[in-house]
Amino acid sequence: MRILLTNDDGVHAEGLAVLERIARTLSDDVWIVAPETDQSGLAHSLTLSEPLRLRQVSEKHFALRGTPTDCVIMGVKEVLGGKKPDLVLSGVNNGANMADDVTYSGTIAGAIEGTLQGIKSFAISQAANYVDGERMIPWEIVETFAPELLEKLIKVEMPDWSFMNLNFPNCKPEELQGISVTAQGKLDFGINVEKRSDGRGLPYYWLKFDSRKGDFRDGTDIHALKENKISVTPLKLDLTDYDLLDRIQKAVVA
């Protein structure tokens, strides 16, 4: 099995090294095409106004000055010479990608592009913890449990335009409470704009996440992580609102 890896935290991110170790439990034929720099929050964006610069880091390991979407395209079309891999794994992201966050996530975008290329794809994220204001990532959770879970999930037949979003909880391995197959939850927007001044007194701005409230109902990805469970969420690229479609059709035709 040929596996292509990417992420949005950058080619030197610890989560990518974790993902490579996970992938090598499944196959010896593992390729990496990851962004040269952090591309978090860029979603499913393409680089169209600048050239893409590809750098070989080591054998089967490449860095691209581009987005996660660019990385999957370049991996399939250039690095692998047009020969599609059997599997695309995107991650392991530094922090959860659940609920509304999937629309912003570059990690999710890597799996989206793999899906568009006709490749079975998974986005994988590890929830974070904060200790005295410092972000801590319990990588041992995902590295311990992802290999066996992926072995099971890659055998599941998925329809076109569908992929899986895996989130691992912020807990110790011995505290894991199981696996939940979940629906995408809903969080409040939770982003504010913080205004600052540079050395010359000119204003600049940071987008800042505040505490977020959301739908913690049983059966959602949010609830699963809160209960120290691994969340497995099947997502699809068909964004059509079929419940609304018939009503619009009647309104237009009437």
Coordinates of N, CA and C in Angstrom, one line a residue:
M1 N 0.8 -1.2 0.0 CA 0.0 0.0 0.0 C 0.9 1.2 0.0
R2 N 0.6 2.1 -0.9 CA 1.4 3.4 -1.0 C 0.6 4.5 -0.3
I3 N 1.2 5.2 0.7 CA 0.6 6.2 1.5 C 1.2 7.5 1.3
L4 N 0.4 8.6 1.0 CA 0.9 9.9 0.9 C 0.5 10.7 2.2
L5 N 1.5 11.4 2.8 CA 1.2 12.1 4.1 C 1.3 13.6 3.8
T6 N 0.5 14.4 4.4 CA 0.7 15.9 4.4 C 0.1 16.4 5.7
N7 N 0.2 17.7 5.9 CA -0.3 18.4 7.1 C -0.5 19.8 6.9
D8 N -0.9 20.6 7.9 CA -0.9 22.1 7.7 C 0.0 22.8 8.7
D9 N 0.6 22.0 9.7 CA 1.5 22.6 10.6 C 2.9 22.8 10.1
G10 N 3.2 22.3 9.0 CA 4.5 22.4 8.4 C 5.4 21.2 8.4
V11 N 6.4 21.2 7.5 CA 7.2 19.9 7.3 C 8.0 19.5 8.5
H12 N 8.3 20.5 9.4 CA 9.0 20.2 10.6 C 8.2 19.9 11.9
A13 N 6.9 19.9 11.7 CA 6.0 19.7 12.9 C 6.1 18.3 13.5
E14 N 6.0 18.3 14.8 CA 6.1 17.0 15.5 C 5.0 16.1 15.1
G15 N 3.8 16.6 14.9 CA 2.7 15.8 14.5 C 2.9 15.1 13.2
L16 N 3.7 15.6 12.3 CA 4.0 14.9 11.0 C 4.9 13.8 11.3
A17 N 5.9 13.9 12.2 CA 6.8 12.8 12.5 C 6.0 11.7 13.2
V18 N 5.0 12.1 14.0 CA 4.1 11.1 14.6 C 3.3 10.4 13.6
L19 N 2.8 11.1 12.6 CA 2.0 10.5 11.5 C 2.8 9.5 10.7
E20 N 4.1 9.9 10.5 CA 4.9 9.0 9.7 C 5.2 7.7 10.4
R21 N 5.4 7.7 11.7 CA 5.5 6.5 12.5 C 4.2 5.7 12.5
I22 N 3.1 6.3 12.5 CA 1.8 5.6 12.4 C 1.7 5.0 11.1
A23 N 2.0 5.7 10.0 CA 1.8 5.2 8.6 C 2.7 4.0 8.4
R24 N 3.9 4.0 9.0 CA 4.9 2.9 8.8 C 4.5 1.6 9.5
T25 N 3.5 1.7 10.4 CA 2.9 0.5 10.9 C 2.0 -0.2 9.9
L26 N 1.5 0.6 8.9 CA 0.6 0.1 7.9 C 1.3 -0.3 6.6
S27 N 2.5 0.4 6.3 CA 3.2 0.1 5.0 C 4.6 0.7 5.1
D28 N 5.5 0.1 4.2 CA 6.8 0.6 4.1 C 6.9 1.7 3.0
D29 N 5.9 1.8 2.2 CA 5.9 2.7 1.1 C 5.2 4.0 1.4
V30 N 5.9 4.9 2.2 CA 5.3 6.1 2.7 C 6.0 7.3 2.1
W31 N 5.2 8.2 1.6 CA 5.7 9.5 1.0 C 5.2 10.7 1.7
I32 N 6.0 11.7 1.8 CA 5.6 12.9 2.5 C 5.8 14.1 1.6
V33 N 4.7 14.9 1.4 CA 4.8 16.2 0.8 C 4.0 17.1 1.7
A34 N 4.7 18.0 2.4 CA 4.2 18.9 3.5 C 4.6 20.3 3.2
P35 N 3.8 21.2 3.8 CA 4.1 22.7 3.6 C 5.5 23.1 4.2
E36 N 6.2 23.9 3.5 CA 7.4 24.5 4.0 C 7.2 25.2 5.3
T37 N 6.1 25.9 5.5 CA 5.8 26.7 6.7 C 4.4 26.4 7.1
D38 N 4.0 26.9 8.3 CA 2.7 26.7 8.9 C 1.6 27.2 8.0
Q39 N 0.7 26.4 7.7 CA -0.5 26.8 6.8 C -1.8 26.6 7.5
S40 N -1.8 26.7 8.9 CA -3.0 26.4 9.6 C -4.1 27.5 9.3
G41 N -5.3 27.0 9.2 CA -6.5 27.9 9.0 C -6.7 28.4 7.5
L42 N -5.9 27.8 6.6 CA -6.0 28.2 5.2 C -7.1 27.4 4.4
A43 N -7.6 26.4 5.1 CA -8.7 25.6 4.5 C -8.3 25.0 3.2
H44 N -9.3 24.9 2.3 CA -9.0 24.2 1.0 C -8.6 25.2 -0.1
S45 N -7.5 25.9 0.2 CA -7.0 27.0 -0.7 C -5.9 26.5 -1.6
L46 N -5.9 27.1 -2.8 CA -4.8 26.8 -3.8 C -3.9 28.0 -4.0
T47 N -2.7 27.7 -4.3 CA -1.8 28.8 -4.7 C -1.8 29.0 -6.2
L48 N -2.4 30.1 -6.6 CA -2.5 30.4 -8.0 C -1.7 31.6 -8.5
S49 N -1.3 32.5 -7.6 CA -0.6 33.7 -8.0 C 0.9 33.7 -7.7
E50 N 1.4 32.6 -7.2 CA 2.8 32.5 -7.0 C 3.3 31.1 -7.4
P51 N 4.6 30.9 -7.8 CA 5.0 29.6 -8.1 C 5.1 28.7 -6.9
L52 N 5.1 27.4 -7.2 CA 5.2 26.4 -6.1 C 6.7 25.9 -6.1
R53 N 7.4 26.0 -5.0 CA 8.8 25.6 -4.9 C 8.8 24.3 -4.1
L54 N 9.3 23.3 -4.7 CA 9.4 21.9 -4.1 C 10.9 21.6 -3.7
R55 N 11.1 21.2 -2.5 CA 12.4 20.9 -2.0 C 12.4 19.5 -1.4
Q56 N 13.4 18.7 -1.8 CA 13.5 17.3 -1.3 C 14.3 17.4 0.0
V57 N 13.7 16.9 1.1 CA 14.3 16.9 2.4 C 15.1 15.7 2.6
S58 N 14.6 14.5 2.2 CA 15.3 13.2 2.3 C 14.5 12.3 1.3
E59 N 14.9 11.0 1.4 CA 14.2 10.1 0.5 C 12.7 10.0 0.8
K60 N 11.9 10.2 -0.3 CA 10.4 10.2 -0.2 C 9.8 11.3 0.8
H61 N 10.6 12.3 1.0 CA 10.2 13.3 2.0 C 10.5 14.7 1.3
F62 N 9.4 15.4 1.0 CA 9.5 16.7 0.3 C 8.8 17.8 1.1
A63 N 9.3 19.0 0.9 CA 8.7 20.2 1.4 C 8.3 21.1 0.3
L64 N 7.1 21.7 0.4 CA 6.5 22.5 -0.7 C 6.1 23.9 -0.1
R65 N 6.5 24.9 -0.8 CA 6.1 26.3 -0.4 C 4.7 26.5 -1.0
G66 N 3.7 26.0 -0.2 CA 2.3 26.0 -0.7 C 1.4 25.5 0.4
T67 N 0.2 25.4 0.1 CA -0.9 25.0 1.0 C -1.0 23.4 1.1
P68 N -1.7 22.9 2.1 CA -1.9 21.4 2.1 C -2.6 20.9 0.8
T69 N -3.5 21.7 0.3 CA -4.1 21.3 -1.0 C -3.1 21.2 -2.1
D70 N -2.2 22.2 -2.2 CA -1.1 22.2 -3.1 C -0.2 20.9 -2.9
C71 N 0.0 20.6 -1.7 CA 0.9 19.5 -1.4 C 0.3 18.1 -1.9
V72 N -1.0 17.9 -1.7 CA -1.6 16.7 -2.2 C -1.6 16.7 -3.7
I73 N -1.9 17.8 -4.4 CA -1.8 17.8 -5.8 C -0.4 17.6 -6.3
M74 N 0.6 18.2 -5.8 CA 2.0 18.0 -6.2 C 2.4 16.6 -5.9
G75 N 2.0 16.1 -4.7 CA 2.4 14.7 -4.4 C 1.9 13.7 -5.4
V76 N 0.6 13.9 -5.8 CA 0.0 12.9 -6.8 C 0.6 13.2 -8.2
K77 N 0.6 14.4 -8.6 CA 0.9 14.8 -10.0 C 2.4 14.8 -10.4
E78 N 3.2 15.2 -9.4 CA 4.6 15.4 -9.7 C 5.5 14.4 -8.9
V79 N 5.4 14.4 -7.6 CA 6.3 13.5 -6.8 C 6.1 12.1 -7.1
L80 N 4.8 11.7 -7.2 CA 4.5 10.2 -7.5 C 4.3 10.0 -9.0
G81 N 4.6 11.0 -9.8 CA 4.5 10.9 -11.3 C 3.1 10.5 -11.8
G82 N 2.1 11.0 -11.1 CA 0.7 10.7 -11.6 C 0.2 9.4 -11.2
K83 N 0.9 8.6 -10.4 CA 0.4 7.4 -9.9 C -0.2 7.6 -8.6
K84 N -1.5 7.4 -8.5 CA -2.2 7.8 -7.2 C -1.8 6.8 -6.1
P85 N -1.6 7.4 -4.9 CA -1.4 6.5 -3.7 C -2.7 5.8 -3.4
D86 N -2.6 4.8 -2.5 CA -3.8 4.1 -2.1 C -4.5 4.8 -0.9
L87 N -3.7 5.7 -0.3 CA -4.2 6.3 1.0 C -3.6 7.7 1.2
V88 N -4.4 8.7 1.6 CA -3.9 10.0 2.0 C -4.2 10.2 3.5
L89 N -3.1 10.5 4.2 CA -3.3 10.8 5.7 C -2.9 12.2 5.9
S90 N -3.7 13.0 6.5 CA -3.4 14.4 6.7 C -3.4 14.7 8.2
G91 N -2.2 15.2 8.7 CA -2.1 15.4 10.2 C -0.7 15.1 10.6
V92 N -0.5 14.7 11.9 CA -1.5 14.8 12.9 C -1.5 16.2 13.4
N93 N -2.7 16.8 13.4 CA -2.8 18.2 13.7 C -2.5 18.5 15.1
N94 N -1.9 19.7 15.4 CA -1.6 20.1 16.7 C -2.9 20.8 17.3
G95 N -3.8 20.0 17.8 CA -5.1 20.5 18.2 C -6.3 19.8 17.5
A96 N -7.4 19.8 18.1 CA -8.6 19.1 17.5 C -9.1 19.9 16.3
N97 N -9.7 19.2 15.4 CA -10.4 19.7 14.2 C -11.8 19.1 14.3
M98 N -12.7 19.8 15.0 CA -14.1 19.3 15.1 C -15.1 20.4 14.9
A99 N -16.4 20.0 14.8 CA -17.4 21.0 14.6 C -17.1 21.9 13.5
D100 N -17.4 23.2 13.7 CA -17.3 24.3 12.7 C -15.8 24.4 12.2
D101 N -14.8 24.0 13.0 CA -13.4 24.2 12.7 C -13.1 23.4 11.4
V102 N -13.8 22.4 11.0 CA -13.5 21.7 9.8 C -13.5 22.6 8.6
T103 N -14.3 23.7 8.6 CA -14.3 24.6 7.5 C -13.1 25.4 7.3
Y104 N -12.4 25.6 8.4 CA -11.1 26.4 8.4 C -9.9 25.6 8.2
S105 N -9.9 24.4 8.5 CA -8.7 23.5 8.8 C -8.0 23.2 7.5
G106 N -6.7 23.4 7.5 CA -5.8 22.9 6.4 C -5.6 21.4 6.5
T107 N -5.7 20.9 7.7 CA -5.6 19.4 7.9 C -6.8 18.7 7.2
I108 N -8.0 19.2 7.4 CA -9.1 18.7 6.7 C -9.0 18.9 5.2
A109 N -8.4 20.0 4.8 CA -8.2 20.3 3.4 C -7.4 19.2 2.7
G110 N -6.3 18.8 3.4 CA -5.5 17.7 2.8 C -6.3 16.5 2.5
A111 N -7.2 16.1 3.4 CA -8.1 15.0 3.2 C -9.1 15.3 2.1
I112 N -9.6 16.5 2.0 CA -10.6 16.9 1.0 C -9.9 16.7 -0.4
E113 N -8.7 17.2 -0.5 CA -8.1 17.1 -1.8 C -7.8 15.7 -2.2
G114 N -7.3 14.9 -1.2 CA -7.2 13.5 -1.5 C -8.4 12.8 -2.0
T115 N -9.6 13.2 -1.4 CA -10.9 12.7 -1.8 C -11.2 13.1 -3.2
L116 N -11.0 14.4 -3.5 CA -11.2 14.9 -4.9 C -10.4 14.2 -5.9
Q117 N -9.2 13.7 -5.5 CA -8.3 13.0 -6.4 C -8.7 11.5 -6.5
G118 N -9.8 11.1 -5.8 CA -10.2 9.7 -5.9 C -9.5 8.8 -5.0
I119 N -8.9 9.3 -3.9 CA -8.1 8.5 -3.0 C -8.7 8.4 -1.6
K120 N -8.8 7.3 -1.0 CA -9.3 7.2 0.3 C -8.5 8.0 1.3
S121 N -9.1 8.9 2.0 CA -8.4 9.9 2.8 C -8.9 10.1 4.2
F122 N -8.0 10.4 5.1 CA -8.3 10.6 6.5 C -7.6 11.9 7.0
A123 N -8.3 12.7 7.8 CA -7.8 13.8 8.5 C -7.6 13.3 10.0
I124 N -6.5 13.6 10.6 CA -6.2 13.1 11.9 C -5.7 14.2 12.8
S125 N -6.3 14.4 14.0 CA -6.0 15.5 14.8 C -5.9 15.1 16.3
Q126 N -5.1 15.7 17.1 CA -4.9 15.4 18.5 C -5.3 16.6 19.3
A127 N -6.2 16.5 20.2 CA -6.7 17.6 21.0 C -5.6 18.0 21.9
A128 N -5.6 19.3 22.2 CA -4.5 20.0 23.0 C -4.9 20.2 24.5
N129 N -3.9 20.4 25.3 CA -4.1 20.8 26.7 C -3.3 22.0 27.0
Y130 N -3.7 22.8 27.9 CA -3.0 24.0 28.3 C -2.6 24.0 29.8
V131 N -1.3 24.1 30.0 CA -0.7 24.1 31.3 C 0.0 25.4 31.6
D132 N -0.5 26.2 32.5 CA 0.1 27.5 32.8 C 0.3 28.3 31.5
G133 N -0.8 28.2 30.7 CA -0.8 29.0 29.4 C 0.0 28.4 28.3
E134 N 0.7 27.3 28.5 CA 1.5 26.7 27.5 C 0.7 25.5 26.9
R135 N 0.7 25.5 25.6 CA 0.0 24.4 24.8 C 0.7 23.1 24.9
M136 N 0.1 22.1 25.4 CA 0.7 20.7 25.5 C -0.1 19.7 24.7
I137 N 0.6 18.9 23.9 CA 0.0 17.9 23.1 C 0.3 16.5 23.5
P138 N -0.6 15.7 24.0 CA -0.3 14.3 24.4 C -0.3 13.4 23.2
W139 N 0.8 13.5 22.4 CA 1.0 12.7 21.2 C 0.9 11.2 21.4
E140 N 1.1 10.7 22.6 CA 1.1 9.3 22.9 C -0.3 8.7 22.6
I141 N -1.3 9.5 22.8 CA -2.7 9.0 22.6 C -2.9 8.6 21.1
V142 N -2.6 9.5 20.2 CA -2.8 9.2 18.8 C -1.9 8.1 18.3
E143 N -0.6 8.2 18.8 CA 0.4 7.2 18.3 C 0.1 5.8 18.8
T144 N -0.5 5.7 20.0 CA -0.9 4.4 20.6 C -2.1 3.8 19.9
F145 N -3.1 4.6 19.6 CA -4.4 4.0 19.1 C -4.7 4.2 17.6
A146 N -4.0 5.1 17.0 CA -4.3 5.3 15.5 C -4.0 4.1 14.6
P147 N -2.9 3.4 14.8 CA -2.6 2.3 13.9 C -3.7 1.2 13.8
E148 N -4.1 0.7 14.9 CA -5.2 -0.3 14.9 C -6.5 0.2 14.4
L149 N -6.8 1.5 14.7 CA -8.1 2.1 14.2 C -8.0 2.3 12.7
L150 N -6.9 2.7 12.2 CA -6.8 2.9 10.8 C -6.8 1.6 10.0
E151 N -6.2 0.6 10.6 CA -6.3 -0.8 9.9 C -7.8 -1.2 9.7
K152 N -8.6 -0.9 10.7 CA -10.0 -1.2 10.6 C -10.7 -0.3 9.6
L153 N -10.5 1.0 9.7 CA -11.2 2.0 8.9 C -10.9 1.9 7.4
I154 N -9.6 1.6 7.0 CA -9.3 1.5 5.6 C -10.0 0.4 4.9
K155 N -10.5 -0.5 5.6 CA -11.2 -1.6 5.0 C -12.7 -1.3 4.8
V156 N -13.1 -0.1 5.3 CA -14.5 0.3 5.1 C -14.7 0.9 3.7
E157 N -15.6 0.4 3.0 CA -15.9 1.0 1.6 C -16.6 2.3 1.8
M158 N -16.0 3.4 1.2 CA -16.5 4.7 1.3 C -17.0 5.2 -0.1
P159 N -18.2 5.9 -0.1 CA -18.6 6.4 -1.4 C -17.8 7.5 -1.9
D160 N -17.9 7.8 -3.2 CA -17.2 9.0 -3.7 C -17.5 10.2 -2.9
W161 N -16.6 11.1 -2.8 CA -16.7 12.4 -2.1 C -16.9 12.3 -0.6
S162 N -16.5 11.2 0.0 CA -16.6 11.0 1.4 C -15.2 10.7 2.0
F163 N -14.9 11.2 3.2 CA -13.7 10.9 3.9 C -13.9 10.9 5.3
M164 N -12.9 10.6 6.1 CA -13.1 10.5 7.6 C -12.3 11.5 8.3
N165 N -12.9 12.0 9.4 CA -12.2 13.0 10.3 C -12.0 12.3 11.6
L166 N -10.8 12.1 12.0 CA -10.5 11.4 13.3 C -9.9 12.4 14.3
N167 N -10.5 12.5 15.5 CA -10.0 13.3 16.6 C -9.7 12.5 17.8
F168 N -8.5 12.7 18.4 CA -8.1 12.0 19.5 C -8.2 12.9 20.8
P169 N -8.7 12.4 21.9 CA -8.9 13.2 23.0 C -7.7 13.6 23.8
N170 N -7.8 14.6 24.6 CA -6.7 15.1 25.5 C -6.8 14.4 26.8
C171 N -6.1 13.2 26.8 CA -6.1 12.4 28.0 C -4.9 11.5 27.9
K172 N -4.6 10.8 29.0 CA -3.5 9.7 29.0 C -4.1 8.5 28.3
P173 N -3.2 7.7 27.7 CA -3.7 6.5 27.0 C -4.6 5.6 27.9
E174 N -4.2 5.5 29.2 CA -5.0 4.6 30.1 C -6.3 5.2 30.5
E175 N -6.5 6.5 30.2 CA -7.8 7.2 30.5 C -8.8 7.1 29.3
L176 N -8.4 6.6 28.2 CA -9.2 6.6 27.0 C -10.5 5.7 27.3
Q177 N -11.7 6.3 26.9 CA -12.9 5.6 27.2 C -13.6 4.9 26.0
G178 N -12.8 4.8 24.9 CA -13.3 4.1 23.8 C -13.4 4.9 22.5
I179 N -14.2 4.5 21.6 CA -14.3 5.1 20.3 C -15.8 5.4 20.0
S180 N -16.0 6.6 19.5 CA -17.4 7.0 19.1 C -17.4 7.4 17.6
V181 N -18.4 6.8 16.9 CA -18.7 7.2 15.6 C -19.7 8.4 15.7
T182 N -19.3 9.5 15.2 CA -20.0 10.8 15.6 C -20.4 11.6 14.4
A183 N -21.3 12.5 14.6 CA -21.7 13.6 13.7 C -20.9 14.8 14.0
Q184 N -20.8 15.7 13.0 CA -20.1 17.0 13.2 C -21.0 17.9 14.2
G185 N -20.3 18.4 15.2 CA -21.0 19.2 16.2 C -21.1 20.7 15.7
K186 N -21.6 21.5 16.6 CA -21.7 23.0 16.3 C -21.1 23.8 17.5
L187 N -20.2 24.7 17.2 CA -19.6 25.6 18.2 C -19.9 27.0 17.8
D188 N -20.0 27.9 18.8 CA -20.1 29.3 18.6 C -18.8 29.7 17.8
F189 N -18.9 30.8 17.1 CA -17.8 31.3 16.3 C -16.6 31.5 17.2
G190 N -16.6 32.3 18.2 CA -15.6 32.3 19.2 C -14.3 33.0 18.8
I191 N -14.3 33.8 17.7 CA -13.1 34.5 17.3 C -13.3 36.0 17.4
N192 N -12.4 36.7 18.0 CA -12.4 38.2 18.1 C -11.2 38.8 17.5
V193 N -11.2 40.1 17.3 CA -10.1 40.8 16.7 C -9.4 41.6 17.8
E194 N -8.1 41.4 18.0 CA -7.4 42.2 19.0 C -6.5 43.2 18.3
K195 N -6.7 44.5 18.7 CA -5.9 45.6 18.0 C -4.7 45.9 18.9
R196 N -3.6 46.0 18.2 CA -2.3 46.3 18.8 C -1.6 47.4 18.0
S197 N -0.5 47.9 18.5 CA 0.3 48.9 17.8 C 1.8 48.4 17.7
D198 N 2.4 48.7 16.5 CA 3.7 48.4 16.3 C 4.7 49.5 16.9
G199 N 6.0 49.3 16.6 CA 7.0 50.3 17.2 C 6.8 51.7 16.7
R200 N 6.1 51.9 15.6 CA 5.9 53.3 15.1 C 4.5 53.8 15.5
G201 N 3.8 53.0 16.3 CA 2.4 53.4 16.7 C 1.4 53.1 15.7
L202 N 1.7 52.4 14.6 CA 0.7 52.0 13.6 C 0.0 50.8 14.1
P203 N -1.3 50.7 13.8 CA -2.1 49.6 14.3 C -1.9 48.3 13.4
Y204 N -2.0 47.2 14.1 CA -2.1 45.9 13.5 C -3.0 45.0 14.3
Y205 N -3.4 43.9 13.8 CA -4.5 43.1 14.4 C -4.1 41.6 14.4
W206 N -4.6 41.0 15.5 CA -4.5 39.5 15.6 C -5.9 38.9 15.8
L207 N -6.2 37.9 15.0 CA -7.4 37.1 15.3 C -7.2 36.2 16.5
K208 N -8.1 36.2 17.4 CA -7.9 35.5 18.7 C -9.1 34.7 19.0
F209 N -8.8 33.4 19.4 CA -9.9 32.5 19.9 C -10.2 32.8 21.3
D210 N -11.5 33.0 21.6 CA -12.0 33.1 22.9 C -12.6 31.8 23.4
S211 N -13.0 31.7 24.6 CA -13.7 30.5 25.1 C -14.9 30.3 24.2
R212 N -15.2 29.0 23.9 CA -16.3 28.7 22.9 C -17.3 27.8 23.5
K213 N -18.6 28.2 23.3 CA -19.7 27.3 23.7 C -20.2 26.6 22.5
G214 N -20.8 25.4 22.7 CA -21.3 24.7 21.6 C -22.3 23.6 22.0
D215 N -22.6 22.8 21.0 CA -23.6 21.8 21.1 C -22.9 20.5 21.6
F216 N -23.0 20.2 22.9 CA -22.3 19.0 23.4 C -23.2 17.8 23.5
R217 N -24.2 17.7 22.6 CA -25.1 16.5 22.6 C -24.3 15.2 22.4
D218 N -24.8 14.2 23.0 CA -24.3 12.9 22.8 C -24.4 12.5 21.3
G219 N -23.3 12.0 20.7 CA -23.3 11.6 19.3 C -22.5 12.6 18.4
T220 N -22.1 13.7 19.0 CA -21.3 14.7 18.3 C -19.8 14.5 18.6
D221 N -19.0 15.0 17.7 CA -17.5 15.0 17.9 C -17.1 15.7 19.1
I222 N -17.8 16.8 19.4 CA -17.4 17.6 20.6 C -17.7 16.8 21.9
H223 N -18.8 16.1 21.9 CA -19.2 15.3 23.1 C -18.2 14.1 23.3
A224 N -17.8 13.5 22.2 CA -16.9 12.4 22.3 C -15.5 12.8 22.9
L225 N -15.0 13.9 22.5 CA -13.7 14.3 23.0 C -13.8 14.7 24.5
K226 N -15.0 15.3 24.8 CA -15.2 15.7 26.2 C -15.3 14.5 27.1
E227 N -15.7 13.4 26.6 CA -15.8 12.1 27.3 C -14.6 11.3 27.2
N228 N -13.5 11.8 26.7 CA -12.2 11.1 26.5 C -12.4 9.9 25.5
K229 N -13.1 10.1 24.5 CA -13.3 9.1 23.5 C -12.7 9.6 22.1
I230 N -12.2 8.7 21.3 CA -11.8 9.0 20.0 C -13.1 9.2 19.1
S231 N -13.0 10.3 18.4 CA -14.2 10.6 17.5 C -13.8 10.3 16.1
V232 N -14.7 9.5 15.4 CA -14.6 9.1 14.0 C -15.8 9.7 13.3
T233 N -15.6 10.7 12.5 CA -16.7 11.4 11.8 C -16.6 11.3 10.3
P234 N -17.5 10.6 9.7 CA -17.5 10.6 8.2 C -18.1 11.9 7.7
L235 N -17.3 12.5 6.8 CA -17.7 13.8 6.2 C -17.8 13.6 4.7
K236 N -18.6 14.5 4.0 CA -18.8 14.4 2.6 C -18.7 15.7 1.9
L237 N -18.3 15.8 0.7 CA -18.0 17.0 0.0 C -19.3 17.6 -0.7
D238 N -20.3 16.8 -0.8 CA -21.5 17.2 -1.4 C -22.2 18.2 -0.4
L239 N -22.2 19.5 -0.6 CA -22.7 20.4 0.3 C -24.2 20.8 0.0
T240 N -24.8 20.1 -0.9 CA -26.2 20.4 -1.3 C -27.1 20.2 -0.1
D241 N -28.0 21.2 0.2 CA -29.0 21.0 1.3 C -30.2 20.4 0.7
Y242 N -30.3 19.1 0.8 CA -31.4 18.4 0.1 C -32.8 18.6 0.8
D243 N -32.7 19.0 2.1 CA -34.0 19.3 2.8 C -34.6 20.6 2.2
L244 N -33.7 21.5 1.8 CA -34.2 22.8 1.3 C -34.4 22.8 -0.2
L245 N -33.8 21.8 -0.9 CA -33.8 21.8 -2.3 C -35.3 21.8 -2.9
D246 N -36.1 20.9 -2.3 CA -37.5 20.8 -2.8 C -38.3 22.0 -2.6
R247 N -38.1 22.7 -1.4 CA -38.8 23.9 -1.2 C -38.4 25.0 -2.1
I248 N -37.2 25.1 -2.4 CA -36.7 26.1 -3.3 C -37.3 25.9 -4.7
Q249 N -37.2 24.6 -5.1 CA -37.8 24.2 -6.4 C -39.2 24.6 -6.6
K250 N -40.0 24.3 -5.5 CA -41.4 24.7 -5.6 C -41.6 26.2 -5.6
A251 N -40.8 27.0 -4.9 CA -40.9 28.4 -4.9 C -40.6 29.0 -6.2
V252 N -39.6 28.5 -6.9 CA -39.1 29.0 -8.2 C -40.1 28.6 -9.3
V253 N -40.6 27.4 -9.2 CA -41.5 26.9 -10.3 C -42.9 27.5 -10.2
A254 N -43.3 27.7 -8.9 CA -44.7 28.2 -8.7 C -44.9 29.6 -9.3

